[in-house]
Amino acid sequence: MKKEDDYIDWEKEAPHLYAIPKENAFKVPKRYFNELHPHLLSQVTLEDLGKESVFEVPENYFNQLQSQIISQIKIDELINQNNGFKAPENYFKEAQQKIKIAVKTPKKSTKIFNLNFIRYAAAACILLTTSVGIYFNISRQQNVSYQLSKLPNEAIENYLLLHTDANDLPAILNHLDNKSVFSLNKDQLTDDQIKDYLEYTP
Amino acid sequence: MVIEDEVILKKFEDDKTRHEAFSLLLEKYQQKVYWHIRRIVINHDDADDLVQDVFIKVWKNLINFRQDSQLYTWLYRIATNESITFLKKKRSKNNVSIDDLSEELGESLNESQYFSGDIIQRKLQEAIITLPEKQKLVFNMKYFEEMKFQEISDILGTSVGALKASYHLAVKKIEAHLTTKD
């Protein structure tokens, strides 16, 4: 203890303090100071790296940003201001409830067309079309037979002689019954007729 | 071998030897700065954070250091200011008075695994913690670090006479604390 520097007569003025050994009672973790040195060097190196920004912003970005922010604040203020209109008391609360109820209630949907009706109508149309077609077909066939029955045999024979060729013979033969063929009297046919027949028949 | 401050400062001026100079500075002062901070804030983790903050500030500002004062005086001033600012922030953050903060620091002393002092050492530290800020600083720097009053004056910016008075008061208070029974 340097008495000439601190102007204290330690033994007289602070005997208890004077009796305490001057030692450092604080401790640090093991190897703390060995690790502190490189750690601090790393810290300052990082500090240097952190100074340079690798990011860039467009020219005048911050000036524009400032004006944009101020404009946005003004718009928000205007929106939040009272606009002079008043809604009935509890209007928005009640409107919300009404909307919720309306959304929850299922709507009765009105069908423009009844699906079953369409099915039945389509089936009826098909049946009608088919029936009409069959009817007219049968009628036409009956009408042709009826018309032919009224024609004299000579007219039919003349028509066949004029309008048929060898290709039509199988169809004609199919419509001739044996009776009519064999009922022919050989005496009724002349020799020339038989000769012609044989000549033109393949 | 102790490197002179002038050598460190000279090397620091050159970009090529700046990191080497800083490494020399750390070797010379890191422990002194750490213990100075630790005696103020008591807790090791807080001291560890602060010592890093201090040396980063030193790294940033050493290039502007004017050699009209001693390097160690400048280092101690930064460390002291950082520590006091830290304690003020802590007090403000926890919304506690100076007395409550002293009590909190005393409790952290008891709970700390990094305090190995016996009963009388613990009692001495508890007495120091209860001192007003300026008296605590002067006592620690004079009693433990054995600085001259002029050096302390350079660091704290207080007159030597005022420091002597503060020191004398601190010793009286600590002696009184040591004589009281628990």
Coordinates of C-alpha atoms in Angstrom, one line a residue:
Chain A
M1 CA 0.0 0.0 0.0
K2 CA 1.5 3.3 -1.1
K3 CA 0.8 5.6 1.8
E4 CA 2.5 8.6 0.1
D5 CA 0.0 8.4 -2.9
D6 CA -3.3 7.8 -1.3
Y7 CA -3.0 9.9 1.8
I8 CA -4.6 7.2 4.0
D9 CA -3.1 5.8 7.1
W10 CA -4.5 2.4 6.5
E11 CA -3.6 0.8 9.8
K12 CA -5.4 3.6 11.6
E13 CA -8.3 4.5 9.4
A14 CA -9.2 1.2 7.8
P15 CA -7.7 -1.7 9.7
H16 CA -10.2 -4.3 8.5
L17 CA -9.7 -3.4 4.9
Y18 CA -6.0 -3.3 5.4
A19 CA -6.1 -6.8 6.8
I20 CA -7.7 -8.3 3.7
P21 CA -5.2 -9.8 1.2
K22 CA -5.4 -7.9 -2.0
E23 CA -6.3 -10.7 -4.4
N24 CA -8.7 -11.2 -7.3
A25 CA -11.6 -13.3 -6.2
F26 CA -13.3 -13.2 -9.6
K27 CA -12.7 -16.1 -12.0
V28 CA -13.1 -16.6 -15.7
P29 CA -13.9 -19.8 -17.6
K30 CA -10.9 -22.0 -18.4
R31 CA -8.8 -20.7 -21.3
Y32 CA -11.0 -17.7 -21.6
F33 CA -8.3 -15.2 -22.4
N34 CA -6.6 -17.6 -24.9
E35 CA -9.9 -17.8 -26.8
L36 CA -10.8 -14.1 -26.4
H37 CA -7.9 -13.0 -28.5
P38 CA -8.8 -14.8 -31.7
H39 CA -12.4 -14.2 -31.1
L40 CA -11.9 -10.5 -31.0
L41 CA -9.8 -10.6 -34.1
S42 CA -12.6 -12.5 -35.9
Q43 CA -15.1 -9.9 -34.6
V44 CA -13.2 -7.0 -36.1
T45 CA -12.8 -8.9 -39.4
L46 CA -16.5 -9.4 -39.5
E47 CA -17.0 -5.8 -38.6
D48 CA -15.0 -4.8 -41.7
L49 CA -16.9 -7.2 -44.0
G50 CA -20.2 -5.8 -42.7
K51 CA -19.4 -2.3 -43.9
E52 CA -19.7 -3.0 -47.5
S53 CA -23.2 -3.5 -48.8
V54 CA -23.5 -5.8 -51.8
F55 CA -27.0 -4.8 -52.5
E56 CA -28.0 -1.9 -54.6
V57 CA -31.2 0.0 -54.9
P58 CA -32.7 1.9 -58.0
E59 CA -31.7 5.5 -58.4
N60 CA -33.7 7.9 -56.2
Y61 CA -35.3 4.8 -54.5
F62 CA -35.2 6.3 -51.0
N63 CA -36.6 9.7 -52.1
Q64 CA -39.5 8.0 -53.9
L65 CA -40.0 5.6 -51.0
Q66 CA -40.4 8.5 -48.6
S67 CA -43.0 10.2 -50.8
Q68 CA -44.8 6.9 -51.4
I69 CA -45.0 6.3 -47.7
I70 CA -46.3 9.8 -47.0
S71 CA -48.9 9.5 -49.7
Q72 CA -50.0 6.1 -48.4
I73 CA -50.3 7.6 -44.9
K74 CA -52.5 10.5 -46.2
I75 CA -54.7 8.0 -48.1
D76 CA -55.2 5.9 -45.0
E77 CA -56.0 9.0 -43.0
L78 CA -58.6 10.0 -45.6
I79 CA -60.1 6.6 -45.6
N80 CA -60.3 6.5 -41.8
Q81 CA -61.9 9.9 -41.6
N82 CA -65.6 10.2 -41.0
N83 CA -67.2 10.6 -44.5
G84 CA -70.4 12.4 -43.4
F85 CA -72.8 9.5 -44.0
K86 CA -74.4 7.7 -41.1
A87 CA -75.6 4.1 -41.0
P88 CA -78.5 3.1 -38.7
E89 CA -77.4 1.9 -35.3
N90 CA -76.2 -1.7 -35.3
Y91 CA -76.6 -1.7 -39.0
F92 CA -73.4 -3.5 -39.8
K93 CA -73.8 -5.9 -37.0
E94 CA -77.3 -6.9 -38.1
A95 CA -76.2 -6.9 -41.7
Q96 CA -73.5 -9.4 -40.9
Q97 CA -76.0 -11.6 -39.1
K98 CA -78.4 -11.5 -42.0
I99 CA -75.7 -12.3 -44.5
K100 CA -74.6 -15.3 -42.3
I101 CA -78.2 -16.6 -42.1
A102 CA -78.8 -16.1 -45.8
V103 CA -75.6 -18.0 -46.6
K104 CA -76.4 -20.9 -44.3
T105 CA -80.0 -21.4 -45.6
P106 CA -80.0 -23.7 -48.7
K107 CA -81.8 -22.2 -51.7
K108 CA -84.6 -24.0 -53.4
S109 CA -83.4 -24.3 -56.9
T110 CA -86.1 -24.0 -59.7
K111 CA -85.3 -26.3 -62.6
I112 CA -86.0 -24.9 -65.9
F113 CA -86.5 -28.3 -67.4
N114 CA -87.8 -31.4 -65.7
L115 CA -85.3 -34.1 -66.4
N116 CA -88.0 -36.9 -66.3
F117 CA -90.2 -35.0 -68.7
I118 CA -87.4 -34.7 -71.2
R119 CA -86.7 -38.4 -71.0
Y120 CA -90.3 -39.3 -71.7
A121 CA -90.7 -36.8 -74.5
A122 CA -87.5 -38.1 -76.2
A123 CA -88.7 -41.7 -76.0
A124 CA -92.1 -40.7 -77.4
C125 CA -90.5 -38.8 -80.3
I126 CA -88.4 -41.9 -81.2
L127 CA -91.4 -44.2 -81.0
L128 CA -93.5 -41.9 -83.1
T129 CA -90.8 -41.4 -85.8
T130 CA -90.2 -45.2 -85.9
S131 CA -94.0 -46.0 -86.1
V132 CA -94.6 -43.4 -88.8
G133 CA -91.7 -44.7 -90.9
I134 CA -92.9 -48.3 -90.6
Y135 CA -96.5 -47.3 -91.4
F136 CA -95.6 -45.4 -94.5
N137 CA -93.2 -48.2 -95.7
I138 CA -96.0 -50.8 -95.3
S139 CA -98.5 -48.6 -96.9
R140 CA -96.3 -47.9 -99.8
Q141 CA -95.7 -51.6 -100.3
Q142 CA -99.4 -52.4 -100.1
N143 CA -100.1 -49.6 -102.5
V144 CA -97.7 -50.9 -105.1
S145 CA -99.1 -54.5 -104.9
Y146 CA -102.6 -53.0 -105.2
Q147 CA -101.7 -50.9 -108.2
L148 CA -100.0 -53.9 -109.9
S149 CA -103.0 -56.2 -109.4
K150 CA -105.1 -53.8 -111.3
L151 CA -102.8 -53.8 -114.3
P152 CA -103.7 -56.2 -117.2
N153 CA -101.2 -59.0 -117.8
E154 CA -100.4 -57.8 -121.2
A155 CA -99.3 -54.4 -119.9
I156 CA -97.0 -56.1 -117.4
E157 CA -95.6 -58.4 -120.1
N158 CA -95.0 -55.6 -122.4
Y159 CA -93.3 -53.6 -119.7
L160 CA -91.1 -56.6 -118.8
L161 CA -90.2 -57.1 -122.5
L162 CA -89.3 -53.5 -123.0
H163 CA -87.5 -52.8 -119.7
T164 CA -85.9 -56.1 -118.6
D165 CA -82.7 -57.8 -119.6
A166 CA -80.9 -61.0 -118.7
N167 CA -80.0 -59.7 -115.3
D168 CA -83.6 -59.4 -114.3
L169 CA -84.5 -63.0 -115.1
P170 CA -83.7 -64.5 -111.7
A171 CA -86.0 -62.0 -110.0
I172 CA -88.7 -62.6 -112.4
L173 CA -88.4 -66.4 -112.1
N174 CA -88.6 -66.1 -108.4
H175 CA -92.0 -64.4 -108.7
L176 CA -93.4 -67.0 -111.0
D177 CA -95.0 -70.0 -109.4
N178 CA -94.8 -73.5 -110.9
K179 CA -98.4 -73.6 -111.3
S180 CA -98.5 -70.7 -113.7
V181 CA -95.5 -72.1 -115.6
F182 CA -96.7 -75.6 -115.9
S183 CA -100.2 -74.5 -116.7
L184 CA -99.0 -73.2 -120.0
N185 CA -100.4 -75.2 -122.8
K186 CA -97.6 -76.2 -125.2
D187 CA -100.1 -75.9 -128.0
Q188 CA -100.6 -72.2 -127.2
L189 CA -96.9 -71.5 -127.9
T190 CA -95.8 -71.3 -131.4
D191 CA -92.5 -72.7 -132.6
D192 CA -91.1 -69.2 -133.2
Q193 CA -91.9 -68.2 -129.6
I194 CA -90.1 -71.2 -128.2
K195 CA -87.2 -70.6 -130.5
D196 CA -87.0 -67.0 -129.4
Y197 CA -87.2 -68.0 -125.9
L198 CA -84.4 -70.4 -126.2
E199 CA -82.3 -68.0 -128.2
Y200 CA -82.5 -65.2 -125.7
T201 CA -82.3 -67.3 -122.6
P202 CA -78.8 -68.0 -121.4
Chain B
M1 CA 8.3 -8.3 -23.9
V2 CA 6.1 -5.3 -23.6
I3 CA 5.3 -3.6 -26.9
E4 CA 5.2 0.2 -26.6
D5 CA 2.0 1.9 -27.5
E6 CA 3.8 4.1 -30.1
V7 CA 4.8 0.9 -32.0
I8 CA 1.2 -0.4 -32.0
L9 CA -0.1 2.9 -33.2
K10 CA 2.5 3.2 -35.9
K11 CA 1.7 -0.3 -37.2
F12 CA -2.0 0.5 -37.0
E13 CA -1.6 3.5 -39.4
D14 CA -0.5 1.1 -42.2
D15 CA -3.2 -0.9 -43.9
K16 CA -0.8 -3.9 -44.3
T17 CA 0.1 -4.1 -40.6
R18 CA -3.2 -2.9 -39.1
H19 CA -4.4 -6.4 -38.1
E20 CA -1.0 -7.2 -36.6
A21 CA -1.1 -3.9 -34.6
F22 CA -4.6 -4.7 -33.3
S23 CA -3.4 -8.2 -32.3
L24 CA -0.6 -6.6 -30.3
L25 CA -3.0 -4.2 -28.7
L26 CA -5.2 -7.1 -27.6
E27 CA -2.3 -9.0 -26.2
K28 CA -1.3 -6.0 -24.1
Y29 CA -4.7 -4.7 -22.9
Q30 CA -7.4 -7.3 -23.3
Q31 CA -7.0 -8.7 -19.7
K32 CA -6.7 -5.3 -18.1
V33 CA -9.8 -4.0 -19.9
Y34 CA -11.7 -7.2 -19.1
W35 CA -10.9 -7.0 -15.3
H36 CA -11.7 -3.3 -15.3
I37 CA -15.2 -4.0 -16.8
R38 CA -15.7 -7.1 -14.7
R39 CA -15.3 -5.2 -11.4
I40 CA -17.9 -2.7 -12.5
V41 CA -20.6 -5.1 -13.9
I42 CA -19.6 -8.2 -11.7
N43 CA -21.2 -10.8 -14.0
H44 CA -18.8 -12.6 -16.3
D45 CA -21.2 -12.9 -19.3
D46 CA -22.0 -9.2 -19.2
A47 CA -18.2 -8.4 -19.0
D48 CA -17.6 -10.7 -21.9
D49 CA -20.2 -8.9 -24.1
L50 CA -18.9 -5.5 -23.1
V51 CA -15.2 -6.4 -23.7
Q52 CA -16.1 -7.3 -27.3
D53 CA -18.1 -4.1 -27.8
V54 CA -15.2 -2.1 -26.4
F55 CA -12.6 -3.6 -28.7
I56 CA -14.8 -3.2 -31.7
K57 CA -15.2 0.4 -30.9
V58 CA -11.4 0.6 -30.5
W59 CA -10.9 -1.0 -33.9
K60 CA -13.3 1.5 -35.5
N61 CA -11.9 4.6 -33.9
L62 CA -8.2 3.9 -33.3
I63 CA -7.4 5.4 -36.7
N64 CA -8.7 8.7 -35.4
F65 CA -7.0 8.5 -32.0
R66 CA -5.0 11.6 -31.3
Q67 CA -1.9 10.9 -29.4
D68 CA -2.4 13.9 -27.1
S69 CA -3.5 11.3 -24.4
Q70 CA -2.2 7.9 -23.5
L71 CA -3.5 4.9 -25.3
Y72 CA -4.4 3.0 -22.1
T73 CA -6.2 6.1 -20.8
W74 CA -8.3 6.2 -23.9
L75 CA -9.0 2.4 -23.7
Y76 CA -10.1 2.7 -20.0
R77 CA -12.3 5.6 -20.8
I78 CA -14.2 3.7 -23.5
A79 CA -14.4 0.6 -21.2
T80 CA -15.7 2.7 -18.3
N81 CA -18.3 4.6 -20.3
E82 CA -19.5 1.3 -21.9
S83 CA -19.9 -0.3 -18.5
I84 CA -21.7 2.6 -16.9
T85 CA -24.0 2.9 -19.9
F86 CA -24.7 -0.9 -19.7
L87 CA -25.6 -0.7 -16.0
K88 CA -27.9 2.3 -16.7
K89 CA -29.6 0.4 -19.4
K90 CA -30.0 -2.6 -17.2
R91 CA -31.5 -0.5 -14.4
S92 CA -33.9 1.2 -16.9
K93 CA -34.8 -2.1 -18.5
N94 CA -35.6 -3.8 -15.2
N95 CA -37.1 -0.6 -13.9
V96 CA -35.2 -0.8 -10.6
S97 CA -33.5 1.8 -8.4
I98 CA -29.7 2.1 -7.8
D99 CA -30.2 0.3 -4.5
D100 CA -32.1 -2.5 -6.1
L101 CA -29.5 -2.9 -8.8
S102 CA -26.8 -3.1 -6.2
E103 CA -28.7 -5.8 -4.4
E104 CA -29.2 -7.6 -7.8
L105 CA -25.4 -7.4 -8.4
G106 CA -24.8 -8.7 -4.9
E107 CA -27.1 -11.7 -5.6
S108 CA -25.4 -12.4 -8.9
L109 CA -22.1 -12.5 -7.0
N110 CA -23.4 -15.2 -4.7
E111 CA -24.9 -17.2 -7.5
S112 CA -21.9 -16.8 -9.8
Q113 CA -19.7 -19.9 -10.5
Y114 CA -16.9 -17.5 -11.4
F115 CA -16.4 -16.1 -7.9
S116 CA -14.2 -18.0 -5.7
G117 CA -13.6 -15.6 -2.8
D118 CA -14.0 -16.5 0.8
I119 CA -16.4 -14.8 3.2
I120 CA -14.4 -11.7 3.7
Q121 CA -13.7 -11.3 0.0
R122 CA -17.4 -11.6 -0.7
K123 CA -18.1 -9.1 2.0
L124 CA -15.6 -6.7 0.5
Q125 CA -17.2 -7.0 -3.0
E126 CA -20.7 -6.5 -1.5
A127 CA -19.4 -3.3 0.2
I128 CA -18.0 -2.0 -3.1
I129 CA -21.2 -2.7 -4.9
T130 CA -23.1 -0.5 -2.5
L131 CA -20.9 2.5 -3.2
P132 CA -22.0 5.3 -5.5
E133 CA -20.8 5.0 -9.0
K134 CA -17.9 7.4 -8.9
Q135 CA -16.6 6.2 -5.6
K136 CA -16.9 2.6 -6.8
L137 CA -14.8 3.4 -9.9
V138 CA -12.2 5.3 -8.0
F139 CA -11.8 2.6 -5.4
N140 CA -11.5 -0.2 -7.9
M141 CA -9.0 1.7 -10.0
K142 CA -6.9 2.8 -7.0
Y143 CA -7.2 -0.2 -4.8
F144 CA -7.1 -3.1 -7.2
E145 CA -5.5 -1.7 -10.3
E146 CA -3.2 0.6 -8.4
M147 CA -3.5 3.5 -10.8
K148 CA -2.2 7.0 -9.9
F149 CA -4.8 9.6 -9.2
Q150 CA -3.6 11.6 -12.2
E151 CA -4.2 8.5 -14.4
I152 CA -7.7 8.1 -13.0
S153 CA -8.3 11.8 -13.5
D154 CA -7.4 11.4 -17.1
I155 CA -9.8 8.5 -17.6
L156 CA -12.8 9.8 -15.6
G157 CA -12.3 13.5 -16.4
T158 CA -12.5 14.4 -12.7
S159 CA -10.0 16.5 -10.8
V160 CA -7.4 14.7 -8.7
G161 CA -8.6 16.5 -5.5
A162 CA -12.2 15.3 -6.1
L163 CA -10.9 11.8 -6.8
K164 CA -8.9 11.7 -3.5
A165 CA -12.0 12.8 -1.6
S166 CA -14.1 10.2 -3.3
Y167 CA -11.5 7.5 -2.6
H168 CA -11.3 8.5 1.1
L169 CA -15.1 8.3 1.5
A170 CA -15.2 4.9 -0.3
V171 CA -12.6 3.5 2.1
K172 CA -14.5 4.8 5.1
K173 CA -17.7 3.2 3.9
I174 CA -16.1 -0.1 3.1
E175 CA -14.4 -0.2 6.5
A176 CA -17.8 0.5 8.1
H177 CA -19.4 -2.3 6.1
L178 CA -16.7 -4.8 7.0
T179 CA -17.1 -4.1 10.7
T180 CA -20.9 -4.6 10.7
K181 CA -22.2 -8.0 11.6
D182 CA -24.4 -9.9 9.1

